[in-house]
Coordinates of N, CA and C and ligand atoms in Angstrom, one line a residue:
X27 N 16.6 6.7 10.8 CA 16.3 7.0 12.3 C 17.3 8.0 12.8
X28 N 16.7 9.1 13.2 CA 17.6 10.2 13.8 C 17.5 10.2 15.3
X29 N 18.6 9.9 16.0 CA 18.4 9.8 17.4 C 18.5 11.2 18.1
X30 N 19.0 12.2 17.4 CA 19.2 13.5 18.0 C 18.0 14.5 17.8
X31 N 18.0 15.5 18.6 CA 16.9 16.5 18.5 C 16.8 17.2 19.8
X32 N 15.8 18.1 19.9 CA 15.6 18.8 21.2 C 15.3 17.8 22.3
X33 N 15.9 18.0 23.5 CA 15.6 17.0 24.6 C 16.6 15.9 24.6
X34 N 17.5 15.8 23.6 CA 18.5 14.8 23.5 C 19.9 15.5 23.6
X35 N 20.8 15.0 24.4 CA 22.1 15.6 24.5 C 23.1 14.5 24.2
X36 N 24.2 14.9 23.5 CA 25.4 14.0 23.3 C 26.4 14.4 24.4
X37 N 26.9 13.4 25.1 CA 27.9 13.6 26.1 C 29.2 12.9 25.6
X38 N 30.3 13.7 25.4 CA 31.5 13.1 25.0 C 32.5 13.0 26.2
X39 N 32.8 11.8 26.5 CA 33.5 11.6 27.8 C 35.0 11.5 27.6
X40 N 35.7 12.4 28.2 CA 37.2 12.3 28.4 C 38.0 11.9 27.2
X41 N 37.7 12.6 26.1 CA 38.6 12.4 24.9 C 39.8 13.3 25.0
X42 N 40.7 12.8 25.9 CA 41.9 13.6 26.3 C 43.2 12.9 25.9
X43 N 44.3 13.6 25.8 CA 45.5 13.0 25.3 C 46.0 11.8 26.2
X44 N 45.9 11.9 27.5 CA 46.4 10.8 28.3 C 45.7 9.5 28.1
X45 N 44.4 9.6 27.6 CA 43.7 8.3 27.3 C 43.8 7.9 25.9
X46 N 43.9 8.9 25.0 CA 43.8 8.7 23.5 C 45.1 8.5 22.8
X47 N 46.1 9.2 23.2 CA 47.4 9.2 22.5 C 48.2 8.1 23.0
X48 N 48.9 7.3 22.1 CA 49.7 6.2 22.6 C 50.8 6.7 23.6
X49 N 51.2 8.0 23.6 CA 52.2 8.5 24.6 C 51.5 8.9 25.9
X50 N 50.2 8.9 26.0 CA 49.5 9.2 27.2 C 49.8 8.2 28.3
X51 N 49.6 8.7 29.5 CA 50.0 7.9 30.7 C 48.9 6.8 31.0
X52 N 47.8 6.9 30.4 CA 46.7 5.9 30.6 C 46.1 5.6 29.2
X53 N 47.0 5.3 28.2 CA 46.6 5.2 26.8 C 45.6 4.0 26.7
X54 N 44.5 4.2 26.1 CA 43.5 3.1 25.8 C 43.7 2.6 24.4
X55 N 43.9 1.3 24.3 CA 44.2 0.7 23.0 C 43.0 0.9 22.1
X56 N 43.3 1.3 20.9 CA 42.3 1.5 19.8 C 41.5 2.8 20.0
X57 N 41.9 3.6 20.9 CA 41.1 4.8 21.1 C 41.1 5.8 20.0
X58 N 42.3 6.0 19.3 CA 42.3 7.0 18.2 C 41.2 6.7 17.1
X59 N 40.9 5.4 16.9 CA 40.0 5.0 15.8 C 38.6 5.4 16.1
X60 N 38.2 5.7 17.3 CA 36.8 6.1 17.6 C 36.6 7.6 17.4
X61 N 37.7 8.4 17.2 CA 37.5 9.8 17.1 C 36.7 10.2 15.9
X62 N 37.0 9.7 14.7 CA 36.1 10.1 13.5 C 34.7 9.7 13.7
X63 N 34.4 8.6 14.4 CA 33.1 8.2 14.7 C 32.4 9.2 15.6
X64 N 33.1 9.6 16.7 CA 32.6 10.6 17.6 C 32.3 11.9 16.9
X65 N 33.3 12.3 16.1 CA 33.1 13.6 15.4 C 31.9 13.6 14.5
X66 N 31.6 12.5 13.9 CA 30.4 12.4 13.1 C 29.1 12.5 13.9
X67 N 29.1 11.9 15.1 CA 28.0 12.0 16.0 C 27.8 13.5 16.5
X68 N 29.0 14.1 16.7 CA 28.9 15.5 17.1 C 28.2 16.4 16.0
X69 N 28.6 16.1 14.8 CA 28.1 16.9 13.7 C 26.6 16.6 13.5
X70 N 26.2 15.3 13.7 CA 24.7 15.0 13.6 C 24.0 15.6 14.7
X71 N 24.5 15.6 15.9 CA 23.9 16.2 17.1 C 23.6 17.7 16.8
X72 N 24.7 18.4 16.4 CA 24.5 19.8 16.2 C 23.5 20.1 15.1
X73 N 23.6 19.3 14.0 CA 22.7 19.5 12.9 C 21.2 19.3 13.3
X74 N 21.0 18.6 14.3 CA 19.6 18.3 14.7 C 19.2 18.9 16.0
X75 N 20.0 19.9 16.5 CA 19.5 20.8 17.6 C 19.9 20.2 19.0
X76 N 20.7 19.2 19.0 CA 21.1 18.6 20.3 C 22.3 19.4 21.0
X77 N 22.2 19.5 22.3 CA 23.3 20.0 23.0 C 24.5 19.0 23.0
X78 N 25.7 19.4 22.8 CA 26.8 18.5 22.9 C 27.7 19.0 24.1
X79 N 27.9 18.2 25.1 CA 28.7 18.5 26.3 C 29.9 17.6 26.3
X80 N 31.0 18.1 26.9 CA 32.2 17.4 26.9 C 32.7 17.3 28.4
X81 N 33.1 16.1 28.8 CA 33.7 16.0 30.1 C 35.2 15.8 30.0
X82 N 35.9 16.3 31.0 CA 37.4 16.2 31.1 C 37.8 15.8 32.5
X83 N 38.7 14.7 32.6 CA 39.3 14.5 33.9 C 40.2 15.7 34.1
X84 N 40.1 16.2 35.3 CA 40.8 17.5 35.6 C 41.4 17.4 37.0
X85 N 42.3 16.5 37.2 CA 42.8 16.2 38.5 C 43.9 17.2 39.0
X86 N 44.0 17.4 40.3 CA 45.1 18.1 40.8 C 46.4 17.2 40.7
X87 N 47.6 17.8 40.9 CA 48.8 17.0 40.8 C 48.8 15.9 41.8
X88 N 48.3 16.1 43.0 CA 48.3 15.1 44.0 C 46.8 14.8 44.3
X89 N 46.4 13.6 44.3 CA 45.1 13.2 44.6 C 45.1 11.7 44.9
X90 N 44.2 11.3 45.9 CA 44.1 9.9 46.3 C 43.7 9.0 45.1
X91 N 43.4 9.6 44.0 CA 43.0 8.8 42.7 C 44.3 8.2 42.1
X92 N 45.5 8.8 42.4 CA 46.7 8.3 41.8 C 47.5 7.4 42.7
X93 N 48.2 6.4 42.1 CA 48.9 5.3 42.8 C 49.9 5.9 43.8
X94 N 50.6 7.0 43.4 CA 51.6 7.5 44.4 C 50.9 8.1 45.6
X95 N 49.6 8.4 45.6 CA 48.9 8.8 46.8 C 47.9 7.8 47.3
X96 N 48.2 6.5 47.0 CA 47.3 5.5 47.5 C 46.2 5.0 46.7
X97 N 46.0 5.5 45.5 CA 44.9 5.1 44.6 C 45.3 4.1 43.6
X98 N 44.4 3.8 42.6 CA 44.7 2.8 41.6 C 45.4 3.2 40.3
X99 N 45.6 4.5 40.0 CA 45.9 4.9 38.7 C 47.3 5.6 38.6
X100 N 48.0 5.4 37.4 CA 49.1 6.3 37.2 C 48.6 7.7 37.1
X101 N 49.5 8.6 37.3 CA 49.2 10.1 37.1 C 48.6 10.3 35.7
X102 N 47.5 11.0 35.6 CA 46.9 11.2 34.3 C 45.9 12.4 34.5
X103 N 45.6 13.0 33.4 CA 44.5 14.1 33.4 C 44.8 15.2 34.4
X104 N 46.0 15.5 34.6 CA 46.3 16.6 35.5 C 46.0 18.0 34.8
X105 N 45.2 18.8 35.5 CA 44.7 20.0 34.9 C 45.8 20.9 34.4
X106 N 45.5 21.5 33.2 CA 46.4 22.4 32.6 C 47.7 21.8 32.1
X107 N 47.7 20.4 31.8 CA 48.8 19.8 31.2 C 48.4 19.2 29.9
X108 N 49.4 18.8 29.1 CA 49.1 18.2 27.7 C 48.2 17.0 27.9
X109 N 48.4 16.2 28.9 CA 47.6 15.0 29.0 C 46.2 15.2 29.3
X110 N 45.8 16.4 29.8 CA 44.4 16.7 30.1 C 43.7 17.4 28.9
X111 N 44.5 17.9 28.0 CA 43.9 18.6 26.8 C 43.1 17.6 26.0
X112 N 42.1 18.1 25.3 CA 41.4 17.3 24.3 C 42.3 16.8 23.3
X113 N 42.0 15.5 22.8 CA 42.8 15.0 21.7 C 42.6 15.9 20.5
X114 N 43.7 16.2 19.8 CA 43.7 17.3 18.9 C 42.7 17.2 17.7
X115 N 42.4 16.0 17.3 CA 41.4 15.8 16.2 C 40.0 15.8 16.6
X116 N 39.7 15.9 17.9 CA 38.3 15.9 18.4 C 37.7 17.3 18.1
X117 N 36.5 17.3 17.5 CA 35.8 18.6 17.2 C 35.2 19.1 18.5
X118 N 35.8 20.3 19.0 CA 35.3 21.0 20.2 C 35.0 22.4 19.8
X119 N 33.7 22.8 19.5 CA 33.4 24.2 19.1 C 33.8 25.1 20.2
X120 N 34.2 26.3 19.8 CA 34.4 27.4 20.8 C 33.1 27.6 21.6
X121 N 33.3 27.6 23.0 CA 32.1 27.9 23.8 C 31.3 26.6 24.2
X122 N 31.8 25.5 23.7 CA 31.1 24.2 24.1 C 31.1 24.0 25.6
X123 N 30.0 23.5 26.2 CA 30.0 23.2 27.6 C 31.0 22.1 28.0
X124 N 31.9 22.4 28.9 CA 32.9 21.5 29.4 C 32.6 21.2 30.9
X125 N 32.6 19.9 31.2 CA 32.4 19.5 32.6 C 33.8 18.9 33.1
X126 N 34.4 19.6 34.0 CA 35.7 19.2 34.5 C 35.4 18.5 35.8
X127 N 36.0 17.3 36.0 CA 35.7 16.4 37.1 C 37.0 15.9 37.8
X128 N 36.8 15.6 39.1 CA 38.0 15.2 39.9 C 38.8 16.4 40.4
X129 N 38.2 17.6 40.2 CA 39.0 18.8 40.4 C 39.5 19.1 41.8
X130 N 38.8 18.5 42.8 CA 39.3 18.8 44.2 C 39.8 17.5 44.9
X131 N 40.3 16.5 44.0 CA 40.8 15.3 44.6 C 39.7 14.2 44.8
X132 N 38.5 14.5 44.2 CA 37.5 13.4 44.3 C 37.8 12.4 43.2
X133 N 37.1 11.3 43.2 CA 37.1 10.3 42.1 C 36.2 10.9 41.1
X134 N 36.7 11.3 39.9 CA 35.8 11.9 38.9 C 35.4 10.9 37.9
X135 N 34.9 9.7 38.2 CA 34.6 8.8 37.1 C 33.3 9.2 36.4
X136 N 32.3 9.7 37.1 CA 31.1 10.0 36.4 C 31.1 11.5 36.0
X137 N 30.5 11.9 34.9 CA 30.4 13.3 34.5 C 29.4 14.0 35.3
X138 N 28.5 13.2 36.0 CA 27.4 13.8 36.8 C 27.8 14.1 38.2
X139 N 28.7 13.2 38.8 CA 29.0 13.3 40.2 C 30.5 13.0 40.5
X140 N 31.0 13.6 41.6 CA 32.4 13.3 42.0 C 32.3 12.8 43.4
X141 N 33.1 11.7 43.7 CA 33.0 11.1 45.0 C 34.3 11.3 45.7
X142 N 34.2 11.8 46.9 CA 35.4 12.0 47.7 C 36.0 10.6 48.1
X143 N 37.4 10.5 47.8 CA 38.0 9.2 48.0 C 38.0 8.8 49.5
X144 N 38.0 9.7 50.4 CA 38.1 9.4 51.8 C 36.7 9.3 52.4
X145 N 35.9 10.3 52.2 CA 34.6 10.4 52.9 C 33.5 9.7 52.1
X146 N 33.8 9.4 50.8 CA 32.8 8.8 49.9 C 31.6 9.7 49.6
X147 N 31.7 10.9 50.1 CA 30.6 11.8 49.9 C 30.6 12.2 48.4
X148 N 29.4 12.2 47.9 CA 29.2 12.5 46.4 C 28.7 13.9 46.2
X149 N 29.4 14.6 45.3 CA 28.9 16.0 45.0 C 28.6 16.1 43.5
X150 N 27.6 16.8 43.1 CA 27.3 16.9 41.7 C 28.2 17.8 40.9
X151 N 28.5 17.4 39.7 CA 29.2 18.4 38.8 C 28.1 19.3 38.2
X152 N 28.5 20.3 37.4 CA 27.4 21.2 36.8 C 26.6 20.5 35.7
X153 N 26.8 19.3 35.4 CA 26.2 18.7 34.2 C 24.6 18.6 34.4
X154 N 24.2 18.2 35.6 CA 22.8 18.1 35.9 C 22.0 19.4 35.7
X155 N 22.6 20.5 36.2 CA 22.0 21.8 36.0 C 21.9 22.2 34.5
X156 N 23.1 21.9 33.9 CA 23.1 22.3 32.4 C 22.0 21.5 31.7
X157 N 21.9 20.2 31.9 CA 20.9 19.4 31.2 C 19.5 19.9 31.6
X158 N 19.3 20.2 32.9 CA 17.9 20.6 33.4 C 17.5 21.9 32.6
X159 N 18.5 22.8 32.6 CA 18.2 24.1 31.9 C 17.9 24.0 30.4
X160 N 18.6 23.0 29.8 CA 18.4 22.8 28.4 C 17.2 21.8 28.1
X161 N 16.5 21.3 29.1 CA 15.4 20.4 28.9 C 15.8 19.1 28.4
X162 N 17.0 18.6 28.8 CA 17.5 17.3 28.3 C 16.8 16.2 29.1
X163 N 16.3 15.2 28.3 CA 15.7 14.0 28.9 C 16.4 12.7 28.5
X164 N 17.2 12.8 27.4 CA 17.9 11.6 26.9 C 19.3 12.0 26.6
X165 N 20.2 11.1 27.1 CA 21.6 11.3 26.9 C 22.3 10.2 26.1
X166 N 23.0 10.6 25.1 CA 23.8 9.7 24.2 C 25.2 9.8 24.7
X167 N 25.9 8.7 25.0 CA 27.2 8.8 25.6 C 28.3 8.1 24.7
X168 N 29.4 8.8 24.5 CA 30.5 8.2 23.7 C 31.8 8.6 24.4
X169 N 32.9 8.0 24.0 CA 34.2 8.4 24.6 C 34.9 7.3 25.4
X170 N 35.7 7.7 26.3 CA 36.5 6.7 27.1 C 36.4 7.0 28.6
X171 N 36.6 6.0 29.4 CA 36.8 4.6 29.0 C 35.5 3.8 29.3
X172 N 35.2 2.9 28.4 CA 34.0 2.1 28.6 C 33.8 1.6 30.0
X173 N 34.9 1.1 30.5 CA 34.8 0.3 31.8 C 35.0 1.3 33.0
X174 N 35.2 2.6 32.8 CA 35.3 3.5 34.0 C 34.3 4.7 33.8
X175 N 34.8 5.7 33.1 CA 34.0 7.0 33.1 C 32.8 6.9 32.2
X176 N 32.8 6.1 31.1 CA 31.6 6.0 30.3 C 30.6 5.2 31.2
X177 N 31.0 4.1 31.8 CA 30.1 3.3 32.6 C 29.5 4.1 33.8
X178 N 30.4 4.8 34.5 CA 29.9 5.5 35.7 C 28.9 6.6 35.2
X179 N 29.2 7.3 34.1 CA 28.3 8.3 33.7 C 27.0 7.8 33.2
X180 N 27.0 6.6 32.5 CA 25.7 6.0 32.0 C 24.9 5.5 33.2
X181 N 25.5 4.9 34.2 CA 24.8 4.4 35.3 C 24.2 5.6 36.1
X182 N 24.9 6.7 36.3 CA 24.4 7.9 36.9 C 23.2 8.4 36.1
X183 N 23.3 8.4 34.8 CA 22.3 9.0 33.9 C 21.0 8.3 34.2
X184 N 21.0 6.9 34.2 CA 19.7 6.2 34.4 C 19.2 6.4 35.8
X185 N 20.1 6.4 36.7 CA 19.8 6.7 38.1 C 19.1 8.0 38.3
X186 N 19.6 9.0 37.6 CA 19.0 10.4 37.7 C 17.8 10.5 36.8
X187 N 17.3 9.5 36.1 CA 16.1 9.5 35.5 C 16.1 9.9 34.0
X188 N 17.3 9.9 33.4 CA 17.4 10.2 32.0 C 17.3 8.8 31.2
X189 N 16.8 8.9 30.0 CA 17.0 7.8 29.1 C 18.5 7.8 28.7
X190 N 19.2 6.7 28.6 CA 20.6 6.8 28.3 C 20.9 5.7 27.2
X191 N 21.8 6.2 26.2 CA 22.2 5.3 25.2 C 23.7 5.4 25.1
X192 N 24.4 4.2 25.0 CA 25.9 4.2 24.8 C 26.1 3.6 23.4
X193 N 26.9 4.3 22.6 CA 27.2 3.9 21.3 C 28.5 3.0 21.3
X194 N 28.3 1.7 21.2 CA 29.3 0.7 21.4 C 30.5 0.8 20.5
X195 N 30.3 1.4 19.3 CA 31.5 1.6 18.4 C 32.1 3.0 18.5
X196 N 31.7 3.7 19.5 CA 32.2 5.0 19.8 C 32.8 5.1 21.2
X197 N 33.1 4.0 21.8 CA 33.7 3.9 23.1 C 34.9 3.0 23.0
X198 N 35.9 3.1 24.0 CA 37.0 2.2 24.0 C 37.3 1.9 25.5
X199 N 37.8 0.7 25.8 CA 38.0 0.3 27.2 C 39.4 0.2 27.6
X200 N 39.7 0.4 28.9 CA 41.0 0.2 29.5 C 41.3 -1.3 29.5
X201 N 40.3 -2.1 29.8 CA 40.5 -3.6 29.8 C 41.7 -4.0 30.7
X202 N 41.8 -3.6 31.9 CA 42.8 -4.1 32.8 C 42.7 -5.6 32.9
X203 N 41.5 -6.1 33.0 CA 41.3 -7.5 32.7 C 40.6 -7.7 31.4
X204 N 41.1 -8.5 30.5 CA 40.5 -8.7 29.2 C 39.0 -8.9 29.3
X205 N 38.2 -8.2 28.5 CA 36.7 -8.4 28.6 C 36.0 -7.3 29.5
X206 N 36.8 -6.5 30.2 CA 36.1 -5.5 31.1 C 35.2 -4.6 30.3
X207 N 35.6 -4.2 29.1 CA 34.7 -3.3 28.3 C 33.4 -4.0 28.0
X208 N 33.5 -5.2 27.5 CA 32.3 -5.9 27.1 C 31.4 -6.2 28.3
X209 N 32.0 -6.5 29.5 CA 31.2 -6.7 30.7 C 30.6 -5.4 31.1
X210 N 31.3 -4.3 31.0 CA 30.7 -3.0 31.3 C 29.4 -2.8 30.5
X211 N 29.5 -3.1 29.2 CA 28.3 -2.9 28.3 C 27.2 -3.8 28.8
X212 N 27.5 -5.0 29.1 CA 26.4 -5.9 29.6 C 25.8 -5.4 30.9
X213 N 26.6 -4.9 31.8 CA 26.1 -4.3 33.1 C 25.2 -3.1 32.8
X214 N 25.6 -2.3 31.8 CA 24.8 -1.1 31.5 C 23.5 -1.5 30.9
X215 N 23.5 -2.5 30.0 CA 22.3 -3.0 29.4 C 21.3 -3.5 30.5
X216 N 21.8 -4.2 31.5 CA 21.0 -4.7 32.6 C 20.4 -3.5 33.4
X217 N 21.2 -2.4 33.5 CA 20.7 -1.3 34.3 C 19.7 -0.4 33.5
X218 N 19.5 -0.8 32.2 CA 18.5 0.0 31.5 C 19.1 0.9 30.4
X219 N 20.4 0.9 30.2 CA 21.0 1.7 29.2 C 20.9 1.0 27.9
X220 N 20.5 1.7 26.9 CA 20.4 1.2 25.5 C 21.8 1.2 24.9
X221 N 22.2 0.0 24.4 CA 23.5 -0.1 23.8 C 23.2 -0.1 22.3
X222 N 23.7 0.9 21.6 CA 23.4 1.0 20.2 C 24.7 1.2 19.4
X223 N 24.6 1.6 18.1 CA 25.8 1.8 17.3 C 25.7 3.2 16.7
X224 N 26.9 3.7 16.3 CA 27.0 5.1 15.7 C 26.3 5.0 14.3
X225 N 26.0 6.2 13.8 CA 25.4 6.3 12.5 C 26.3 5.6 11.4
X226 N 25.8 4.9 10.5 CA 26.6 4.3 9.4 C 27.2 5.4 8.5
X227 N 28.4 5.1 8.0 CA 29.1 6.0 7.1 C 28.9 5.7 5.7
Ligands
VGL328 C1 39.1 7.3 33.7 C2 40.4 5.9 35.0 C3 40.8 7.0 35.8 C4 38.2 7.4 32.5 C5 39.5 8.3 34.4 O1 38.1 8.5 31.9 O2 37.5 6.4 32.2 N1 39.5 6.0 34.0 N2 40.3 8.2 35.5
ZN329 ZN1 41.0 10.0 36.4

């Protein structure tokens, strides 16, 4: 069974040093081990004509997303810093479409939309236009974090009318409360997201 092809895109969510590297400010336990699995999906997607898009948390230095400015999170994913760079072993071809989110101090959980922390106004990222122009109807989602950006992106995908699949062995969760990642996958399944597994090796 080949899941990729024309009309199917692979979305690689936030595989950045601050989430992936143990020295990162929001390091996700077990995240490095999903990178080879993600790289294999990227290769399969390319080999079968699928678009592969990458999202990056790309926060300004000060944003209501960070605890020091009233938000929930330690400083992470600050644009043009080591923490915001892609994890070095992730395969990112030159010219690959990058979706940078949270860029103006919005909550950038979803790769499709950014929500202003004060006004709650939601603005689209360029991802919807990119997918529209490429004829994408189905989105396969991998990356971090299962309980935040993967979840928000997958919920937006179904809401926007895409078929969406999350590969459960190619995601990793923050798990502020134990089980958050598993609960996120259950919530996604209820919302109509297909929960599947990466290709066998
Ligand atoms: C994320 C928390 C804060 C994520 C981003 O990539 O899932 N989580 N910002
Ligand atoms: Zn963030």
